[in-house]
Structure formats: structure tokens, C-alpha cells
Amino acid sequence: APSEAMELFAVPDLPEVREGDDLAALVDERVDLRPDDVVCVASTVVSKAEGRTADLDDFPAGPRAVEIAERLERVTGDDKDPRFAQAVLEESTELLMEAPFLLTETRFGHVGVNAGIDRSNVPNAELLLLPKRPTVAAEAIRDGVTADRVVVTDTSGRPFRHGQTGVAVGWAGTPASRDWRGERDRDGREMGVTVQCVVDELAAAAN
């Protein structure tokens, strides 16, 4: 019978990822993967391999970005760089909320703060943008590893919850969710609303 236990482990001794690195090879040569494994890869390393680093000067602020930065500064009391607001605008298809933070929809459909732009763990630049197409990246990694399933994760906040957790922004080899609607619980009642987001659960566990 299959085991009901789940084991999680980090890939050891990974180097600092740089543009052009083969992430699948970096993983596959360090761990003995099985087909039924799930490989979760942080979006930060996918972005680094894609060369998605940038500097604030790459985003000269337009009037809208200046207006947004000034509004945020009034609301939060913190000095806001309009170039960062411009970067967020350029990485988004829609600005859903402008204060007290920028809630956006990215070009690949992810909803998050600041278009997911990271300002930490970027040794040679000021900004790290999210991968252009995380699901395509997940498919490429899956093609190069033994495991059948790959999830690209990002750290994200949640409405009305304190702190952040891992969520999936791209995946390959697995459905995103498990739909329990129409099935019956232990007492025989038919479930009508439960759709379990499996890829987010895997991303949170990996984080």
C-alpha cells in the first residue's frame, strides 16, 4: 500500500543562481528524484535564471507613478520611490488597490502586492521581477528532471491573515486543484463547495 507520510527536503549545496543557469540540471544532479516526487522551485531562482533583475533607473517615473508614490507616502508616512511604482505599473495588467499598498494583477494572472517585485536577495541589482511565464518555466524544469510534477512558488500575503505563506504561481504535471464537489463526506452528506487548491498547499509546505 502507498505510504501516507509526506517527506520534504531542500536541495543541498545549490550555488547562487545566475542568468542562463539550467535549473533542472542544478536540481537533478544534487538529488535522486523519483517520478512521483514533486519539485517546488522558488520564483526567485526562476527569475534569476531568466535574467529578470532590474534597477530602479530602468523605470523612469511617469505622472501616474509619481501620483501613486505621493499618495502612498501620505497614507503610510514612508518615503516612496516613484520609480518603484512605475516598475509595478509596468509589470501589471491591472492595479486593484492603490493604498495602503499596491495590489495588482500580473501579466500572467497572479494577484499580489507590488506585482511580486522583490527587493531582497538580489546581489547585483535593486529589483527582482517575477518570472515572465511561471507555468512555462515549470514545464521546462519538468522536462529536465526525473520528477513528474513541478511547482513554481512565490511568497504572498492573504486577505485578513497576518504574515505571508507560499503560493503556486506556475505548475506542470499536476492539476492545480482537487474538486470534492459531488462527493460525500464521512456522514454521507454531499459536498457542494470544497475545491482543494493542491498546488498552493504544496507551495506552502515547501516554503
mmCIF file of C-alpha atoms in Angstrom:
data_model
loop_
_atom_site.group_PDB
_atom_site.id
_atom_site.type_symbol
_atom_site.label_atom_id
_atom_site.label_comp_id
_atom_site.label_asym_id
_atom_site.label_seq_id
_atom_site.Cartn_x
_atom_site.Cartn_y
_atom_site.Cartn_z
ATOM 1 C CA ALA A 1 0.000 0.000 0.000
ATOM 2 C CA PRO A 2 1.300 3.526 -0.673
ATOM 3 C CA SER A 3 2.701 5.429 2.285
ATOM 4 C CA GLU A 4 0.510 8.147 3.807
ATOM 5 C CA ALA A 5 3.554 10.092 5.014
ATOM 6 C CA MET A 6 4.928 13.131 3.206
ATOM 7 C CA GLU A 7 8.629 13.934 3.376
ATOM 8 C CA LEU A 8 10.035 17.341 2.476
ATOM 9 C CA PHE A 9 13.696 18.174 1.953
ATOM 10 C CA ALA A 10 15.737 21.001 0.487
ATOM 11 C CA VAL A 11 18.098 20.566 -2.433
ATOM 12 C CA PRO A 12 21.577 20.827 -0.877
ATOM 13 C CA ASP A 13 24.515 22.965 -1.957
ATOM 14 C CA LEU A 14 22.817 24.999 -4.649
ATOM 15 C CA PRO A 15 25.027 27.853 -5.903
ATOM 16 C CA GLU A 16 23.830 31.416 -6.367
ATOM 17 C CA VAL A 17 21.647 31.143 -9.467
ATOM 18 C CA ARG A 18 22.644 33.373 -12.381
ATOM 19 C CA GLU A 19 21.109 34.259 -15.728
ATOM 20 C CA GLY A 20 21.179 31.336 -18.123
ATOM 21 C CA ASP A 21 21.578 28.636 -15.468
ATOM 22 C CA ASP A 22 19.828 25.314 -16.135
ATOM 23 C CA LEU A 23 17.648 24.917 -13.042
ATOM 24 C CA ALA A 24 16.609 21.382 -13.909
ATOM 25 C CA ALA A 25 20.244 20.285 -14.146
ATOM 26 C CA LEU A 26 21.135 22.067 -10.888
ATOM 27 C CA VAL A 27 18.391 20.127 -9.094
ATOM 28 C CA ASP A 28 18.728 16.774 -10.845
ATOM 29 C CA GLU A 29 22.467 16.452 -10.232
ATOM 30 C CA ARG A 30 22.076 17.065 -6.484
ATOM 31 C CA VAL A 31 19.148 14.829 -5.530
ATOM 32 C CA ASP A 32 17.991 11.359 -6.505
ATOM 33 C CA LEU A 33 14.462 12.123 -7.642
ATOM 34 C CA ARG A 34 11.664 9.633 -8.273
ATOM 35 C CA PRO A 35 8.844 10.067 -10.791
ATOM 36 C CA ASP A 36 6.269 10.520 -8.001
ATOM 37 C CA ASP A 37 8.224 13.372 -6.375
ATOM 38 C CA VAL A 38 7.111 16.988 -6.572
ATOM 39 C CA VAL A 39 9.820 19.601 -7.147
ATOM 40 C CA CYS A 40 8.939 23.034 -5.761
ATOM 41 C CA VAL A 41 11.110 25.867 -7.067
ATOM 42 C CA ALA A 42 11.045 29.392 -5.657
ATOM 43 C CA SER A 43 10.142 32.027 -8.229
ATOM 44 C CA THR A 44 13.215 33.991 -7.157
ATOM 45 C CA VAL A 45 15.603 31.424 -8.623
ATOM 46 C CA VAL A 46 13.468 31.072 -11.764
ATOM 47 C CA SER A 47 13.630 34.852 -12.177
ATOM 48 C CA LYS A 48 17.381 34.909 -11.661
ATOM 49 C CA ALA A 49 17.861 32.186 -14.268
ATOM 50 C CA GLU A 50 15.691 34.204 -16.670
ATOM 51 C CA GLY A 51 17.686 37.385 -16.020
ATOM 52 C CA ARG A 52 14.685 39.181 -14.558
ATOM 53 C CA THR A 53 16.777 41.596 -12.498
ATOM 54 C CA ALA A 54 16.454 45.350 -12.905
ATOM 55 C CA ASP A 55 17.430 48.657 -11.335
ATOM 56 C CA LEU A 56 15.119 51.487 -10.360
ATOM 57 C CA ASP A 57 16.687 53.665 -13.056
ATOM 58 C CA ASP A 58 15.283 51.233 -15.634
ATOM 59 C CA PHE A 59 11.825 52.586 -14.763
ATOM 60 C CA PRO A 60 11.691 56.390 -15.197
ATOM 61 C CA ALA A 61 8.588 57.503 -13.342
ATOM 62 C CA GLY A 62 5.653 58.794 -15.308
ATOM 63 C CA PRO A 63 2.920 61.091 -13.913
ATOM 64 C CA ARG A 64 0.757 58.186 -12.702
ATOM 65 C CA ALA A 65 3.657 56.614 -10.814
ATOM 66 C CA VAL A 66 4.512 59.947 -9.179
ATOM 67 C CA GLU A 67 0.876 60.388 -8.129
ATOM 68 C CA ILE A 68 0.730 56.852 -6.682
ATOM 69 C CA ALA A 69 4.005 57.284 -4.773
ATOM 70 C CA GLU A 70 2.832 60.591 -3.287
ATOM 71 C CA ARG A 71 -0.477 59.031 -2.201
ATOM 72 C CA LEU A 72 1.263 56.071 -0.589
ATOM 73 C CA GLU A 73 3.634 58.401 1.219
ATOM 74 C CA ARG A 74 0.703 60.386 2.612
ATOM 75 C CA VAL A 75 -1.080 57.228 3.764
ATOM 76 C CA THR A 76 1.878 55.309 5.207
ATOM 77 C CA GLY A 77 4.242 58.125 6.182
ATOM 78 C CA ASP A 78 7.109 56.323 4.449
ATOM 79 C CA ASP A 79 9.164 57.779 1.621
ATOM 80 C CA LYS A 80 8.072 56.037 -1.600
ATOM 81 C CA ASP A 81 10.189 55.972 -4.739
ATOM 82 C CA PRO A 82 8.028 56.739 -7.798
ATOM 83 C CA ARG A 83 10.389 54.601 -9.918
ATOM 84 C CA PHE A 84 9.297 51.566 -7.912
ATOM 85 C CA ALA A 85 5.655 52.473 -8.516
ATOM 86 C CA GLN A 86 6.476 52.700 -12.230
ATOM 87 C CA ALA A 87 8.024 49.217 -12.153
ATOM 88 C CA VAL A 88 4.887 47.862 -10.507
ATOM 89 C CA LEU A 89 2.686 49.505 -13.140
ATOM 90 C CA GLU A 90 4.758 48.091 -15.989
ATOM 91 C CA GLU A 91 4.663 44.566 -14.536
ATOM 92 C CA SER A 92 0.875 44.658 -14.036
ATOM 93 C CA THR A 93 -2.196 44.467 -16.197
ATOM 94 C CA GLU A 94 -4.434 45.994 -13.538
ATOM 95 C CA LEU A 95 -3.974 47.978 -10.345
ATOM 96 C CA LEU A 96 -6.631 46.660 -7.977
ATOM 97 C CA MET A 97 -5.805 48.772 -4.910
ATOM 98 C CA GLU A 98 -3.544 51.820 -4.514
ATOM 99 C CA ALA A 99 -3.347 52.243 -0.727
ATOM 100 C CA PRO A 100 -2.070 51.380 1.816
ATOM 101 C CA PHE A 101 -0.179 49.151 -0.640
ATOM 102 C CA LEU A 102 -0.289 48.324 -4.332
ATOM 103 C CA LEU A 103 -2.379 45.229 -5.044
ATOM 104 C CA THR A 104 -2.001 44.212 -8.665
ATOM 105 C CA GLU A 105 -2.702 41.563 -11.255
ATOM 106 C CA THR A 106 0.457 40.457 -13.009
ATOM 107 C CA ARG A 107 0.740 39.786 -16.712
ATOM 108 C CA PHE A 108 0.324 36.051 -16.139
ATOM 109 C CA GLY A 109 -2.754 36.476 -13.896
ATOM 110 C CA HIS A 110 -1.334 36.305 -10.357
ATOM 111 C CA VAL A 111 -2.827 38.763 -7.858
ATOM 112 C CA GLY A 112 -0.362 40.053 -5.292
ATOM 113 C CA VAL A 113 1.317 43.048 -3.704
ATOM 114 C CA ASN A 114 3.694 45.151 -5.830
ATOM 115 C CA ALA A 115 3.364 42.790 -8.816
ATOM 116 C CA GLY A 116 5.519 40.364 -6.850
ATOM 117 C CA ILE A 117 8.622 42.538 -7.292
ATOM 118 C CA ASP A 118 11.279 41.576 -4.759
ATOM 119 C CA ARG A 119 13.906 43.913 -3.317
ATOM 120 C CA SER A 120 15.817 41.341 -1.252
ATOM 121 C CA ASN A 121 18.258 38.557 -2.136
ATOM 122 C CA VAL A 122 19.294 40.315 -5.349
ATOM 123 C CA PRO A 123 23.106 40.565 -5.120
ATOM 124 C CA ASN A 124 23.752 42.560 -8.307
ATOM 125 C CA ALA A 125 20.600 44.606 -8.822
ATOM 126 C CA GLU A 126 17.948 46.591 -6.975
ATOM 127 C CA LEU A 127 14.867 44.679 -8.136
ATOM 128 C CA LEU A 128 13.888 41.114 -8.973
ATOM 129 C CA LEU A 129 10.801 40.766 -11.151
ATOM 130 C CA LEU A 130 8.592 37.682 -11.199
ATOM 131 C CA PRO A 131 9.191 35.131 -13.971
ATOM 132 C CA LYS A 132 7.568 36.105 -17.248
ATOM 133 C CA ARG A 133 5.597 32.854 -17.597
ATOM 134 C CA PRO A 134 5.937 30.671 -14.487
ATOM 135 C CA THR A 135 3.956 27.747 -15.868
ATOM 136 C CA VAL A 136 6.167 27.619 -18.961
ATOM 137 C CA ALA A 137 9.175 27.685 -16.617
ATOM 138 C CA ALA A 138 7.681 24.831 -14.585
ATOM 139 C CA GLU A 139 7.171 22.799 -17.762
ATOM 140 C CA ALA A 140 10.786 23.387 -18.814
ATOM 141 C CA ILE A 141 12.099 22.268 -15.416
ATOM 142 C CA ARG A 142 9.837 19.203 -15.502
ATOM 143 C CA ASP A 143 11.294 18.240 -18.869
ATOM 144 C CA GLY A 144 14.769 18.134 -17.315
ATOM 145 C CA VAL A 145 14.192 16.292 -14.037
ATOM 146 C CA THR A 146 13.055 12.793 -13.127
ATOM 147 C CA ALA A 147 10.077 14.023 -11.090
ATOM 148 C CA ASP A 148 6.734 14.200 -12.864
ATOM 149 C CA ARG A 149 5.465 17.327 -11.089
ATOM 150 C CA VAL A 150 6.932 20.801 -10.674
ATOM 151 C CA VAL A 151 5.504 23.816 -8.819
ATOM 152 C CA VAL A 152 6.931 27.346 -9.009
ATOM 153 C CA THR A 153 6.246 29.106 -5.712
ATOM 154 C CA ASP A 154 6.111 32.686 -4.501
ATOM 155 C CA THR A 155 5.690 34.215 -1.057
ATOM 156 C CA SER A 156 2.373 36.007 -0.754
ATOM 157 C CA GLY A 157 0.117 37.599 1.817
ATOM 158 C CA ARG A 158 -3.507 36.570 2.309
ATOM 159 C CA PRO A 159 -6.615 38.686 2.984
ATOM 160 C CA PHE A 160 -7.291 39.196 6.701
ATOM 161 C CA ARG A 161 -4.369 36.944 7.717
ATOM 162 C CA HIS A 162 -1.147 38.021 9.406
ATOM 163 C CA GLY A 163 2.102 37.159 7.644
ATOM 164 C CA GLN A 164 2.919 35.506 4.349
ATOM 165 C CA THR A 165 2.986 31.961 3.017
ATOM 166 C CA GLY A 166 3.987 30.143 -0.136
ATOM 167 C CA VAL A 167 1.565 30.026 -3.057
ATOM 168 C CA ALA A 168 1.885 28.491 -6.501
ATOM 169 C CA VAL A 169 2.364 30.815 -9.465
ATOM 170 C CA GLY A 170 3.150 28.088 -12.011
ATOM 171 C CA TRP A 171 2.869 24.304 -12.170
ATOM 172 C CA ALA A 172 3.344 21.377 -14.529
ATOM 173 C CA GLY A 173 2.376 17.718 -14.428
ATOM 174 C CA THR A 174 -0.390 18.120 -11.888
ATOM 175 C CA PRO A 175 -3.857 19.685 -11.761
ATOM 176 C CA ALA A 176 -3.964 22.856 -9.697
ATOM 177 C CA SER A 177 -6.871 21.660 -7.575
ATOM 178 C CA ARG A 178 -8.840 18.652 -6.359
ATOM 179 C CA ASP A 179 -12.588 19.127 -6.742
ATOM 180 C CA TRP A 180 -14.548 17.383 -3.972
ATOM 181 C CA ARG A 181 -17.953 18.735 -5.035
ATOM 182 C CA GLY A 182 -20.477 15.991 -5.546
ATOM 183 C CA GLU A 183 -18.585 13.533 -3.355
ATOM 184 C CA ARG A 184 -19.827 12.587 0.094
ATOM 185 C CA ASP A 185 -18.246 13.183 3.480
ATOM 186 C CA ARG A 186 -17.975 10.534 6.213
ATOM 187 C CA ASP A 187 -21.585 11.133 7.224
ATOM 188 C CA GLY A 188 -22.885 10.746 3.693
ATOM 189 C CA ARG A 189 -23.556 14.440 3.091
ATOM 190 C CA GLU A 190 -22.822 15.633 -0.419
ATOM 191 C CA MET A 191 -20.124 18.317 -0.542
ATOM 192 C CA GLY A 192 -21.070 21.391 -2.513
ATOM 193 C CA VAL A 193 -18.259 23.938 -2.237
ATOM 194 C CA THR A 194 -14.922 22.259 -1.419
ATOM 195 C CA VAL A 195 -12.249 22.685 -4.077
ATOM 196 C CA GLN A 196 -8.846 21.938 -2.545
ATOM 197 C CA CYS A 197 -6.022 24.012 -4.041
ATOM 198 C CA VAL A 198 -3.355 21.315 -4.036
ATOM 199 C CA VAL A 199 -0.596 23.355 -5.692
ATOM 200 C CA ASP A 200 -0.902 26.111 -3.080
ATOM 201 C CA GLU A 201 -0.723 23.525 -0.292
ATOM 202 C CA LEU A 202 2.440 22.058 -1.823
ATOM 203 C CA ALA A 203 3.932 25.543 -2.224
ATOM 204 C CA ALA A 204 3.179 26.412 1.397
ATOM 205 C CA ALA A 205 4.726 23.172 2.622
ATOM 206 C CA ALA A 206 7.847 23.761 0.545
ATOM 207 C CA ASN A 207 8.186 27.348 1.771
#
